[in-house]
Backbone as numpy.savetxt, mean C-alpha at the origin, in Angstrom:
# Nx Ny Nz CAx CAy CAz Cx Cy Cz
-73.39 -9.51 9.09 -71.96 -9.66 9.18 -71.50 -9.34 10.60
-70.43 -10.08 11.03 -69.94 -9.92 12.38 -68.80 -8.95 12.41
-68.88 -7.94 13.27 -67.78 -6.97 13.46 -67.29 -7.12 14.89
-65.90 -7.26 15.04 -65.39 -7.45 16.39 -65.61 -6.18 17.23
-65.65 -6.34 18.53 -65.86 -5.16 19.37 -64.69 -4.17 19.25
-64.94 -2.96 19.60 -63.94 -1.88 19.45 -62.69 -2.15 20.26
-62.83 -2.79 21.41 -61.68 -3.10 22.25 -60.75 -4.08 21.52
-61.29 -5.08 20.87 -60.49 -6.04 20.11 -59.79 -5.34 18.92
-60.51 -4.42 18.29 -59.90 -3.68 17.19 -58.74 -2.82 17.66
-58.93 -2.13 18.81 -57.86 -1.32 19.36 -56.67 -2.17 19.78
-56.93 -3.35 20.36 -55.84 -4.24 20.74 -55.08 -4.73 19.50
-55.78 -4.98 18.42 -55.13 -5.41 17.17 -54.25 -4.32 16.60
-54.75 -3.08 16.60 -53.97 -1.94 16.12 -52.75 -1.72 17.02
-52.97 -1.83 18.33 -51.86 -1.69 19.26 -50.79 -2.77 19.04
-51.25 -4.02 18.82 -50.29 -5.10 18.56 -49.51 -4.83 17.29
-50.19 -4.33 16.26 -49.48 -3.99 15.01 -48.45 -2.90 15.24
-48.83 -1.86 15.99 -47.90 -0.76 16.27 -46.70 -1.25 17.09
-46.94 -2.09 18.07 -45.84 -2.64 18.87 -44.95 -3.51 17.99
-45.54 -4.29 17.11 -44.77 -5.14 16.18 -43.90 -4.30 15.25
-44.50 -3.24 14.68 -43.72 -2.37 13.80 -42.60 -1.67 14.57
-42.87 -1.23 15.81 -41.85 -0.57 16.61 -40.72 -1.56 16.92
-41.08 -2.81 17.26 -40.06 -3.83 17.53 -39.21 -4.12 16.29
-39.86 -4.21 15.13 -39.10 -4.46 13.89 -38.18 -3.28 13.58
-38.67 -2.07 13.77 -37.84 -0.89 13.55 -36.63 -0.87 14.46
-36.85 -1.20 15.76 -35.76 -1.22 16.72 -34.74 -2.30 16.35
-35.22 -3.46 15.95 -34.32 -4.55 15.56 -33.47 -4.14 14.35
-34.08 -3.56 13.35 -33.35 -3.11 12.13 -32.35 -2.02 12.50
-32.78 -1.08 13.36 -31.90 0.02 13.75 -30.67 -0.51 14.50
-30.84 -1.44 15.44 -29.72 -2.02 16.18 -28.79 -2.81 15.25
-29.38 -3.53 14.30 -28.57 -4.29 13.36 -27.72 -3.34 12.48
-28.30 -2.24 12.03 -27.54 -1.27 11.24 -26.42 -0.64 12.07
-26.69 -0.34 13.34 -25.66 0.22 14.21 -24.52 -0.77 14.41
-24.84 -2.06 14.59 -23.81 -3.08 14.74 -22.95 -3.16 13.47
-23.63 -3.17 12.31 -22.89 -3.23 11.05 -21.99 -2.01 10.86
-22.48 -0.83 11.24 -21.71 0.40 11.12 -20.50 0.35 12.05
-20.71 -0.15 13.28 -19.61 -0.25 14.23 -18.53 -1.23 13.74
-18.95 -2.38 13.19 -17.99 -3.35 12.65 -17.21 -2.75 11.47
-17.91 -2.04 10.59 -17.25 -1.41 9.44 -16.24 -0.36 9.92
-16.63 0.41 10.94 -15.72 1.44 11.45 -14.49 0.78 12.10
-14.68 -0.33 12.84 -13.55 -1.02 13.45 -12.61 -1.58 12.36
-13.17 -2.12 11.29 -12.36 -2.63 10.19 -11.55 -1.50 9.55
-12.19 -0.33 9.37 -11.48 0.81 8.79 -10.38 1.29 9.71
-10.62 1.30 11.02 -9.57 1.71 11.96 -8.41 0.72 11.93
-8.71 -0.57 11.84 -7.67 -1.58 11.80 -6.84 -1.44 10.52
-7.54 -1.24 9.37 -6.83 -1.06 8.11 -5.99 0.22 8.15
-6.53 1.27 8.74 -5.79 2.52 8.85 -4.55 2.33 9.72
-4.68 1.56 10.81 -3.54 1.30 11.68 -2.47 0.51 10.93
-2.87 -0.46 10.13 -1.91 -1.25 9.35 -1.20 -0.36 8.35
-1.94 0.50 7.66 -1.35 1.39 6.67 -0.38 2.37 7.34
-0.74 2.89 8.53 0.16 3.80 9.25 1.45 3.07 9.64
1.31 1.82 10.09 2.50 1.04 10.45 3.38 0.80 9.24
2.77 0.46 8.10 3.53 0.24 6.88 4.24 1.53 6.45
3.53 2.65 6.50 4.16 3.92 6.10 5.30 4.29 7.04
5.12 4.00 8.34 6.18 4.30 9.30 7.41 3.44 9.00
7.21 2.16 8.75 8.35 1.28 8.44 9.02 1.70 7.14
8.21 2.08 6.15 8.76 2.52 4.85 9.60 3.77 5.05
9.09 4.71 5.85 9.83 5.94 6.09 11.12 5.68 6.86
11.09 4.75 7.80 12.32 4.39 8.53 13.35 3.80 7.58
12.89 2.97 6.63 13.81 2.43 5.62 14.40 3.51 4.75
13.56 4.45 4.33 14.05 5.55 3.51 15.07 6.38 4.29
14.79 6.61 5.57 15.72 7.39 6.38 17.05 6.66 6.55
16.99 5.32 6.69 18.24 4.54 6.79 19.02 4.66 5.49
18.33 4.63 4.35 19.02 4.80 3.07 19.66 6.19 2.98
18.94 7.19 3.42 19.49 8.56 3.38 20.72 8.68 4.28
20.68 8.05 5.45 21.84 8.09 6.35 23.04 7.40 5.69
22.78 6.27 5.01 23.88 5.58 4.32 24.46 6.46 3.22
23.60 7.16 2.48 24.09 8.06 1.43 24.89 9.20 2.05
24.40 9.77 3.15 25.14 10.85 3.81 26.51 10.36 4.29
26.55 9.15 4.81 27.80 8.59 5.29 28.77 8.40 4.12
28.26 7.94 2.98 29.11 7.76 1.81 29.59 9.07 1.23
28.79 10.11 1.34 29.19 11.41 0.80 30.31 12.01 1.67
30.25 11.79 2.97 31.24 12.40 3.87 32.60 11.71 3.81
32.67 10.46 3.37 33.98 9.79 3.35 34.82 10.32 2.21
36.14 10.23 2.31 37.01 10.77 1.25 36.83 9.98 -0.05
36.83 10.71 -1.14 36.64 10.11 -2.45 37.96 10.15 -3.20
38.51 9.00 -3.48 39.80 8.97 -4.15 39.70 8.87 -5.66
38.53 8.87 -6.18 38.37 8.87 -7.64 38.32 7.48 -8.21
38.04 7.43 -9.48 37.97 6.13 -10.16 39.38 5.62 -10.43
39.55 4.33 -10.46 40.89 3.76 -10.65 41.43 4.08 -12.05
40.58 4.14 -13.02 41.05 4.42 -14.38 41.57 5.84 -14.49
41.00 6.77 -13.73 41.49 8.15 -13.76 42.87 8.27 -13.09
43.12 7.47 -12.08 44.36 7.58 -11.33 45.48 6.74 -11.93
45.17 5.57 -12.44 46.20 4.70 -13.01 45.60 3.92 -14.16
46.40 3.60 -15.16 45.86 2.89 -16.32 45.52 1.45 -15.92
44.58 0.85 -16.63 44.22 -0.53 -16.31 45.38 -1.48 -16.62
45.52 -2.48 -15.78 46.60 -3.45 -15.94 45.96 -4.79 -16.28
46.55 -5.49 -17.26 46.06 -6.81 -17.60 45.04 -6.82 -18.71
44.58 -5.68 -19.14 43.63 -5.63 -20.24 44.38 -5.44 -21.54
43.95 -6.11 -22.57 44.62 -5.91 -23.85 44.23 -4.56 -24.41
45.13 -3.92 -25.14 44.80 -2.60 -25.68 43.67 -2.69 -26.69
42.86 -1.68 -26.68 41.73 -1.66 -27.59 42.23 -1.28 -28.99
41.85 -2.07 -30.00 42.32 -1.74 -31.34 41.65 -0.44 -31.83
42.47 0.45 -32.37 41.94 1.70 -32.86 41.38 1.58 -34.26
41.94 0.65 -35.02 41.47 0.46 -36.39 41.73 -0.99 -36.78
41.20 -1.36 -37.91 41.46 -2.71 -38.40 42.89 -2.80 -38.91
43.49 -3.97 -38.82 44.85 -4.09 -39.36 44.88 -3.87 -40.87
46.03 -3.49 -41.33 46.19 -3.22 -42.76 46.04 -4.53 -43.53
45.24 -4.55 -44.60 45.05 -5.77 -45.35 46.35 -6.19 -46.07
46.58 -7.46 -46.14 47.77 -7.97 -46.82 47.48 -8.04 -48.32
48.37 -7.49 -49.07 48.17 -7.43 -50.53 49.13 -8.38 -51.24
49.34 -9.57 -50.73 50.28 -10.48 -51.35 49.79 -11.01 -52.68
48.53 -10.95 -52.96 48.02 -11.45 -54.25 48.40 -10.49 -55.37
48.37 -9.22 -55.13 48.65 -8.24 -56.15 50.14 -8.07 -56.39
51.00 -8.49 -55.55 52.42 -8.31 -55.70 52.99 -9.22 -56.69
């Protein structure tokens, strides 16, 4: 049986080690790229959420300012408390008395 010389065997093992090291480096760089892209996406989403929360809070503050402005203005009360309604028919308190013309 033919066995290759020791130098050829060492070169084969060296080539395998260099191949494995290259594959490891390639996988490691690809994982780092994927991690960096994922982190950038998370930062972008976080920035969008912060902007939305800021706009929402500004809207809430505008509503609060409007409420404060309404509270500070003079309140003259409801119209029904100050004067009776005009143009509305009076509400019936009870049903009208039944006519008993049949029994008479």
